[in-house]
Short mmCIF file of C-alpha atoms and ligand atoms in Angstrom, two decimals:
data_model
loop_
_atom_site.label_atom_id
_atom_site.label_comp_id
_atom_site.label_asym_id
_atom_site.label_seq_id
_atom_site.Cartn_x
_atom_site.Cartn_y
_atom_site.Cartn_z
CA GLN G 1 94.66 106.20 66.07
CA PRO G 2 90.87 105.74 65.81
CA LEU G 3 89.66 102.34 66.92
CA HIS G 4 88.20 101.43 63.52
CA GLN G 5 91.67 101.71 61.99
CA THR G 6 93.68 99.63 64.46
CA SER G 7 93.09 96.32 62.72
CA LYS G 8 93.49 97.67 59.22
CA GLN G 9 96.84 97.01 57.57
CA SER G 10 97.95 99.53 54.98
CA GLU G 11 98.33 98.35 51.38
CA SER G 12 102.11 98.57 51.60
CA LEU G 13 102.26 96.56 54.82
CA GLN G 14 100.11 93.88 53.22
CA ARG G 15 102.51 93.85 50.30
CA CYS G 16 105.44 93.45 52.71
CA TYR G 17 103.83 90.35 54.21
CA TYR G 18 103.25 89.06 50.69
CA LEU G 19 106.98 89.58 49.97
CA LEU G 20 107.89 87.79 53.20
CA ASN G 21 105.76 84.79 52.21
CA GLN G 22 107.23 84.79 48.71
CA THR G 23 110.85 84.75 49.86
CA SER G 24 110.89 82.38 52.81
CA ARG G 25 108.54 79.68 53.97
CA SER G 26 110.46 78.99 57.15
CA PHE G 27 111.18 82.56 58.28
CA ALA G 28 107.65 83.64 57.30
CA ALA G 29 106.14 80.96 59.53
CA VAL G 30 108.09 81.99 62.65
CA ILE G 31 107.98 85.75 62.06
CA LYS G 32 104.19 85.77 61.63
CA GLU G 33 103.81 84.18 65.09
CA LEU G 34 105.80 86.94 66.81
CA HIS G 35 104.17 89.35 69.27
CA PRO G 36 102.48 92.29 67.42
CA GLU G 37 104.95 94.77 68.97
CA ILE G 38 107.90 93.28 67.07
CA LYS G 39 106.29 91.37 64.19
CA ASP G 40 106.32 94.25 61.69
CA VAL G 41 109.79 95.45 62.62
CA VAL G 42 111.26 91.96 62.27
CA THR G 43 109.45 91.54 58.92
CA LEU G 44 110.97 94.77 57.64
CA PHE G 45 114.39 93.88 59.02
CA TYR G 46 114.13 90.56 57.18
CA LEU G 47 113.03 92.18 53.89
CA VAL G 48 115.77 94.83 53.95
CA LEU G 49 118.43 92.16 54.52
CA ARG G 50 116.81 89.83 51.98
CA ALA G 51 117.11 92.63 49.40
CA LEU G 52 120.78 93.16 50.28
CA ASP G 53 121.47 89.41 50.10
CA THR G 54 119.75 89.28 46.69
CA ILE G 55 122.37 91.71 45.41
CA GLU G 56 125.16 89.70 47.06
CA ASP G 57 123.91 86.40 45.65
CA ASP G 58 123.39 87.58 42.05
CA MET G 59 126.38 86.33 40.07
CA THR G 60 125.18 88.14 36.91
CA ILE G 61 126.03 91.51 38.48
CA ASP G 62 129.63 92.42 37.72
CA PRO G 63 131.83 92.93 40.82
CA SER G 64 132.61 96.51 39.66
CA ILE G 65 128.91 97.29 40.06
CA LYS G 66 128.08 94.93 42.90
CA VAL G 67 130.72 96.12 45.35
CA PRO G 68 129.67 99.82 45.39
CA LEU G 69 126.01 98.79 45.38
CA LEU G 70 126.53 96.69 48.52
CA ARG G 71 128.49 99.46 50.24
CA GLU G 72 125.93 102.16 49.38
CA PHE G 73 122.86 100.03 49.97
CA VAL G 74 122.29 101.53 53.45
CA ASP G 75 121.80 104.99 51.86
CA LYS G 76 118.71 103.70 50.05
CA LEU G 77 117.04 103.48 53.45
CA ASN G 78 117.02 107.30 53.48
CA GLU G 79 115.12 107.44 50.20
CA LYS G 80 111.35 107.42 49.84
CA ALA G 81 110.83 105.10 46.89
CA TRP G 82 114.08 103.50 45.65
CA THR G 83 113.72 100.34 43.58
CA PHE G 84 116.22 98.19 41.68
CA ASN G 85 115.68 96.30 38.44
CA GLY G 86 119.25 95.20 37.85
CA ASN G 87 119.01 91.60 39.05
CA GLY G 88 119.29 88.77 36.57
CA PRO G 89 115.86 87.41 35.50
CA ASP G 90 116.48 84.11 37.30
CA GLU G 91 117.29 85.64 40.69
CA LYS G 92 114.64 84.04 42.86
CA ASP G 93 114.02 86.92 45.30
CA ARG G 94 114.40 89.80 42.83
CA ILE G 95 110.84 90.89 43.66
CA VAL G 96 111.98 92.41 46.99
CA LEU G 97 114.21 94.83 45.04
CA VAL G 98 111.65 95.50 42.30
CA GLU G 99 109.16 96.44 45.03
CA PHE G 100 111.63 97.93 47.51
CA ASP G 101 109.54 101.13 47.59
CA GLN G 102 106.84 99.23 49.49
CA ILE G 103 109.43 98.17 52.05
CA LEU G 104 110.70 101.77 52.38
CA THR G 105 107.18 103.11 52.96
CA GLU G 106 106.73 100.80 55.93
CA TYR G 107 110.31 101.13 57.17
CA HIS G 108 109.84 104.89 57.60
CA LYS G 109 106.76 104.30 59.77
CA LEU G 110 108.76 102.32 62.34
CA LYS G 111 109.85 103.88 65.64
CA PRO G 112 113.14 105.75 65.02
CA GLU G 113 114.98 103.47 67.50
CA TYR G 114 113.97 100.44 65.43
CA GLN G 115 114.95 102.15 62.18
CA ASP G 116 118.38 102.94 63.66
CA ILE G 117 119.06 99.32 64.61
CA ILE G 118 118.10 98.10 61.11
CA LYS G 119 120.18 100.83 59.48
CA ASP G 120 123.27 100.13 61.59
CA ILE G 121 123.21 96.39 60.83
CA THR G 122 122.47 96.96 57.12
CA LYS G 123 125.46 99.29 56.82
CA LYS G 124 127.85 96.85 58.48
CA MET G 125 126.52 93.84 56.55
CA GLY G 126 126.71 95.54 53.14
CA ASN G 127 130.31 96.58 53.72
CA GLY G 128 131.22 93.15 55.05
CA MET G 129 129.67 91.40 52.05
CA ALA G 130 131.58 93.73 49.73
CA ASP G 131 134.86 92.75 51.42
CA TYR G 132 134.26 89.13 50.38
CA ILE G 133 133.17 89.50 46.76
CA LEU G 134 135.23 87.28 44.48
CA ASP G 135 136.72 88.84 41.39
CA ASP G 136 136.54 87.11 38.01
CA ASN G 137 139.64 85.06 38.77
CA PHE G 138 137.66 83.38 41.54
CA ASN G 139 140.45 83.62 44.07
CA LEU G 140 140.74 87.21 45.24
CA ASN G 141 139.01 88.35 48.45
CA GLY G 142 137.71 84.86 49.17
CA VAL G 143 137.37 83.15 52.51
CA GLU G 144 140.99 82.18 53.13
CA THR G 145 141.49 81.57 56.83
CA ILE G 146 139.26 80.28 59.59
CA ALA G 147 139.33 83.85 60.95
CA ASP G 148 137.93 85.00 57.57
CA PHE G 149 135.26 82.32 57.78
CA ASP G 150 134.18 83.63 61.19
CA LEU G 151 134.32 87.23 60.01
CA TYR G 152 132.30 86.61 56.83
CA CYS G 153 129.70 84.70 58.85
CA HIS G 154 129.67 87.53 61.40
CA TYR G 155 128.85 90.03 58.66
CA VAL G 156 126.03 88.05 57.06
CA ALA G 157 124.52 86.29 60.07
CA GLY G 158 126.16 87.21 63.40
CA LEU G 159 125.09 90.81 62.84
CA VAL G 160 121.51 89.63 62.28
CA GLY G 161 121.68 87.96 65.69
CA GLU G 162 123.01 91.18 67.19
CA GLY G 163 120.29 93.31 65.58
CA LEU G 164 117.49 90.94 66.56
CA THR G 165 118.79 90.84 70.12
CA LYS G 166 118.83 94.65 70.27
CA LEU G 167 115.24 94.74 68.94
CA MET G 168 114.04 92.18 71.49
CA VAL G 169 115.73 94.03 74.36
CA LEU G 170 114.40 97.42 73.21
CA ALA G 171 110.87 96.00 72.91
CA LYS G 172 111.30 94.49 76.42
CA PHE G 173 110.76 90.94 75.17
CA SER G 174 114.01 89.95 76.62
CA ASP G 175 116.02 91.14 79.57
CA ASN G 176 119.35 92.85 79.24
CA SER G 177 121.29 89.68 80.03
CA LEU G 178 121.07 88.65 76.34
CA ALA G 179 123.05 91.74 75.36
CA GLU G 180 125.50 91.84 78.25
CA ASP G 181 128.16 89.62 76.71
CA GLY G 182 129.16 91.98 73.89
CA PHE G 183 126.81 90.03 71.60
CA LYS G 184 129.06 86.97 71.74
CA ARG G 185 126.15 84.54 72.06
CA SER G 186 123.98 86.50 69.56
CA ASN G 187 126.88 86.15 67.14
CA SER G 188 127.04 82.40 67.72
CA MET G 189 123.30 82.16 66.98
CA GLY G 190 123.99 83.55 63.52
CA LEU G 191 127.28 81.71 62.94
CA PHE G 192 125.75 78.33 63.72
CA LEU G 193 123.04 78.93 61.06
CA GLN G 194 125.38 80.42 58.49
CA LYS G 195 128.16 77.84 58.77
CA THR G 196 125.62 75.03 58.45
CA ASN G 197 124.20 76.74 55.35
CA ILE G 198 127.69 77.14 53.85
CA ILE G 199 128.63 73.50 54.49
CA ARG G 200 125.36 72.25 52.98
CA ASP G 201 125.57 74.56 49.94
CA TYR G 202 129.05 73.37 48.83
CA HIS G 203 127.84 72.12 45.45
CA GLU G 204 125.27 74.82 44.69
CA ASP G 205 127.68 77.63 45.55
CA LEU G 206 130.44 76.16 43.38
CA GLU G 207 128.02 75.83 40.47
CA ASP G 208 127.11 79.48 40.96
CA GLY G 209 130.81 80.41 40.78
CA ARG G 210 131.45 81.08 44.46
CA SER G 211 132.53 79.33 47.60
CA PHE G 212 132.71 80.08 51.30
CA TRP G 213 134.61 77.00 52.49
CA PRO G 214 137.78 78.36 54.13
CA LYS G 215 140.95 77.53 52.23
CA GLU G 216 142.87 77.05 55.49
CA VAL G 217 140.72 73.97 56.05
CA TRP G 218 140.20 72.51 52.54
CA SER G 219 143.86 72.93 51.55
CA LYS G 220 144.70 70.21 54.11
CA TYR G 221 142.68 67.75 52.02
CA THR G 222 143.00 68.87 48.38
CA ASP G 223 144.73 71.43 46.22
CA SER G 224 141.48 72.31 44.46
CA LEU G 225 138.11 72.59 46.20
CA PRO G 226 136.01 71.41 43.19
CA SER G 227 137.91 68.10 43.24
CA PHE G 228 135.52 66.83 45.92
CA HIS G 229 132.82 67.06 43.28
CA LYS G 230 134.81 66.19 40.17
CA ASP G 231 137.02 63.35 41.40
CA THR G 232 134.80 60.42 42.35
CA SER G 233 137.63 58.09 43.42
CA PRO G 234 137.31 56.62 46.95
CA GLU G 235 140.52 58.44 48.00
CA SER G 236 139.15 61.81 46.92
CA GLU G 237 135.81 61.10 48.58
CA PHE G 238 137.57 60.27 51.83
CA GLN G 239 139.52 63.56 51.70
CA GLY G 240 136.29 65.42 50.95
CA LEU G 241 134.50 63.83 53.88
CA SER G 242 137.41 64.60 56.22
CA CYS G 243 137.22 68.23 55.15
CA LEU G 244 133.43 68.36 55.49
CA ASN G 245 133.62 66.78 58.93
CA GLU G 246 136.25 69.27 60.08
CA LEU G 247 133.84 72.07 59.15
CA VAL G 248 131.02 70.33 61.03
CA LEU G 249 133.36 70.15 64.06
CA ASN G 250 134.01 73.87 63.70
CA SER G 251 130.23 74.58 63.67
CA LEU G 252 129.65 72.41 66.73
CA GLY G 253 131.87 74.90 68.57
CA HIS G 254 128.88 77.29 68.62
CA VAL G 255 126.34 74.90 70.14
CA LYS G 256 127.02 75.74 73.80
CA GLU G 257 126.51 79.46 73.24
CA VAL G 258 123.38 78.80 71.17
CA LEU G 259 121.81 76.81 74.01
CA GLU G 260 122.90 79.45 76.55
CA TYR G 261 121.28 82.16 74.43
CA LEU G 262 118.05 80.20 74.08
CA SER G 263 117.92 79.62 77.84
CA LEU G 264 117.73 83.40 78.31
CA VAL G 265 114.82 84.07 75.90
CA LYS G 266 111.71 84.23 78.08
CA ASP G 267 108.88 85.41 75.78
CA PRO G 268 107.33 82.28 74.17
CA SER G 269 106.84 83.67 70.64
CA SER G 270 110.40 85.06 70.62
CA PHE G 271 111.67 81.73 71.90
CA ASN G 272 110.07 79.86 68.99
CA PHE G 273 111.36 82.40 66.53
CA CYS G 274 114.92 81.99 67.84
CA ALA G 275 114.82 78.24 68.45
CA ILE G 276 113.29 76.82 65.26
CA PRO G 277 116.08 77.86 62.87
CA GLN G 278 118.71 76.52 65.33
CA VAL G 279 116.95 73.17 65.61
CA MET G 280 116.76 72.94 61.80
CA ALA G 281 120.47 73.71 61.69
CA ILE G 282 121.51 70.92 64.07
CA ALA G 283 119.29 68.48 62.13
CA THR G 284 120.90 69.64 58.88
CA LEU G 285 124.39 69.37 60.37
CA ALA G 286 123.73 65.78 61.44
CA THR G 287 122.42 64.98 57.94
CA VAL G 288 125.39 66.44 56.08
CA TYR G 289 127.95 64.98 58.50
CA ASN G 290 130.12 62.35 56.79
CA ASN G 291 127.66 62.44 53.86
CA PRO G 292 129.19 62.29 50.34
CA LYS G 293 125.92 63.49 48.77
CA VAL G 294 126.95 67.02 49.85
CA PHE G 295 129.50 67.01 47.00
CA HIS G 296 126.86 66.46 44.34
CA SER G 297 123.59 68.08 45.47
CA VAL G 298 121.86 70.05 48.22
CA VAL G 299 121.06 67.67 51.08
CA LYS G 300 117.76 68.55 52.76
CA ILE G 301 116.04 67.24 55.87
CA ARG G 302 112.78 65.37 55.36
CA LYS G 303 109.49 67.28 55.50
CA GLY G 304 108.07 65.02 58.20
CA THR G 305 111.18 65.55 60.31
CA THR G 306 110.79 69.32 59.97
CA CYS G 307 107.19 69.24 61.25
CA ASP G 308 108.16 67.01 64.15
CA LEU G 309 111.06 69.31 65.08
CA ILE G 310 108.89 72.44 65.03
CA LEU G 311 106.38 70.84 67.38
CA ARG G 312 109.14 69.87 69.81
CA SER G 313 110.81 73.32 69.70
CA ARG G 314 108.26 75.12 71.85
CA THR G 315 110.16 74.68 75.12
CA LEU G 316 113.80 74.72 76.19
CA PRO G 317 113.72 71.07 77.36
CA GLY G 318 112.27 70.12 73.94
CA VAL G 319 115.07 71.95 72.16
CA ILE G 320 117.73 70.39 74.39
CA SER G 321 116.39 66.90 73.72
CA ILE G 322 116.60 67.54 69.96
CA PHE G 323 120.18 68.74 70.23
CA ARG G 324 121.08 65.71 72.38
CA GLU G 325 119.58 63.35 69.79
CA TYR G 326 121.43 64.87 66.86
CA ILE G 327 124.73 65.03 68.73
CA GLN G 328 124.33 61.28 69.23
CA VAL G 329 123.53 60.83 65.53
CA ILE G 330 126.75 62.66 64.64
CA ASN G 331 128.80 60.65 67.14
CA HIS G 332 127.45 57.37 65.73
CA LYS G 333 128.15 58.37 62.11
CA SER G 334 131.83 58.98 62.85
CA ASN G 335 134.52 57.06 61.01
CA VAL G 336 137.49 55.94 63.14
CA LYS G 337 139.76 56.66 60.15
CA ASP G 338 138.73 60.33 60.04
CA PRO G 339 141.68 62.53 61.10
CA ASN G 340 139.37 64.47 63.45
CA TYR G 341 137.67 61.38 64.84
CA LEU G 342 138.96 61.99 68.38
CA LYS G 343 138.25 65.72 68.38
CA ILE G 344 134.70 65.16 67.15
CA GLY G 345 134.11 62.54 69.83
CA ILE G 346 135.43 64.92 72.49
CA LYS G 347 133.31 67.83 71.21
CA CYS G 348 130.15 65.68 71.22
CA GLY G 349 130.98 64.48 74.72
CA GLU G 350 131.50 68.07 75.91
CA ILE G 351 128.13 69.13 74.55
CA GLU G 352 126.37 66.12 76.08
CA GLN G 353 127.98 66.97 79.43
CA PHE G 354 126.85 70.55 79.14
CA ILE G 355 123.19 69.68 78.45
C1 PS7 U 1 115.94 89.50 60.20
C2 PS7 U 1 114.75 87.31 60.72
C3 PS7 U 1 117.52 84.79 66.31
C4 PS7 U 1 119.37 85.84 67.70
C5 PS7 U 1 118.01 87.59 54.64
C6 PS7 U 1 118.13 84.56 61.63
C7 PS7 U 1 122.40 85.51 53.74
C8 PS7 U 1 121.49 81.93 57.51
O1 PS7 U 1 124.25 82.56 52.55
O2 PS7 U 1 119.83 83.15 51.46
O3 PS7 U 1 122.78 83.50 50.80
O4 PS7 U 1 122.98 81.02 51.06
O5 PS7 U 1 119.75 80.91 52.65
C9 PS7 U 1 116.49 87.35 59.00
C10 PS7 U 1 119.90 84.91 65.53
C11 PS7 U 1 119.94 87.84 56.13
C12 PS7 U 1 120.45 84.60 60.79
C13 PS7 U 1 121.90 85.38 56.13
C14 PS7 U 1 117.44 87.96 58.06
C15 PS7 U 1 119.65 84.30 64.23
C16 PS7 U 1 120.78 88.30 55.02
C17 PS7 U 1 120.06 84.13 59.45
C18 PS7 U 1 117.91 86.90 57.11
C19 PS7 U 1 120.11 85.22 63.12
C20 PS7 U 1 122.15 87.66 55.12
C21 PS7 U 1 119.77 82.55 55.27
C22 PS7 U 1 121.27 84.16 58.54
O6 PS7 U 1 119.73 83.11 53.95
O7 PS7 U 1 121.81 82.31 52.81
C23 PS7 U 1 115.77 88.05 59.92
C24 PS7 U 1 118.96 85.16 66.46
C25 PS7 U 1 118.68 87.47 55.96
C26 PS7 U 1 119.60 84.76 61.80
C27 PS7 U 1 122.12 86.13 55.04
C28 PS7 U 1 121.52 83.99 56.10
C29 PS7 U 1 120.21 83.58 56.22
C30 PS7 U 1 121.12 83.36 57.27
P1 PS7 U 1 123.01 82.35 51.73
P2 PS7 U 1 120.23 82.32 52.63
MN1 MN U 2 121.10 84.01 49.97
MN1 MN U 3 124.19 85.46 50.35
MN1 MN U 4 124.00 79.37 51.05
MN1 MN U 5 121.88 78.80 43.05
MN1 MN U 6 128.15 65.05 40.65
#
């Protein structure tokens, strides 16, 4: 490539960065700081999966159309200029599908090894999402057991961890050790983010006509999941909080592997990229813990807190101190009457011992 062209981004690559900025403030910020060798490939990986998730999330697409579309989505990566205009007008990230041809143009310029990793993960994720699409009766193919919960989260987030790990190893930004555990810790990196997202989005997801809270857990506390929103009696709220807290306890089960994973990421820009979402997740988990607002709105962490956390996430000791702080916050918010009070105390103690 002639020297005068090396700094020039093609039109379609510029458009891809525009799409990245449009669809995620937080991912855009960390992806744009990545080393040039992996920045474009991670951007395209993100955009391909964002497009797939925009199909999954769109409740105006009938399951009879959505399911085959999710399963066949990977085939679109072999096309030159596929686009999709079938999203509802309110779907916030529909632009990535309307302009998917721009993504394809840049995807096909990637090294074949990178394309293969993206393709493999996209195929598995699309099929996994399809397995969990609810039918119109709202109760078929849902997240029933805790094993389902882990499997659904593996498809939509654990696989992202696996793919990103493969990319970082291939690009030599990380040594093999990250991939030598059968992607167990990469999976936990995704599951910790996804479970936190699912817990926080209780109300929004129900309003959109879906839910990912596992029935095996909520059925211990109610015979109908929406009751935590609808029934505002103190008894119902207590059952709701017990259920919520049991899910937080489940998520805390991934913290050890998350910190182990982060301890193995050596490249500084990759470390930030991996660490910042995890730090946001533990802060979110501490905020939603034992918090009845979850049943009525989306609980968000404060802007100032976010900035402070990002600044402290640059090193492993910084990340560990953040986790320690939020584990203490969770421990202090516990209610002795909660049925999992002891288990939560033990889990927090275990994590504090570990770090
Ligand atoms: C390729 C950077 C860093 C080893 C779009 C980053 C939905 C939590 O469930 O729409 O629809 O409400 O809020 C990101 C592991 C994935 C997991 C995943 C791709 C971390 C499509 C993020 C992100 C692995 C499937 C939030 C998983 O979306 O969720 C790249 C290491 C996309 C990561 C989905 C969820 C992301 C998510 P929902 P959101
Ligand atoms: Mn989504
Ligand atoms: Mn989704
Ligand atoms: Mn969500
Ligand atoms: Mn919504
Ligand atoms: Mn309400």
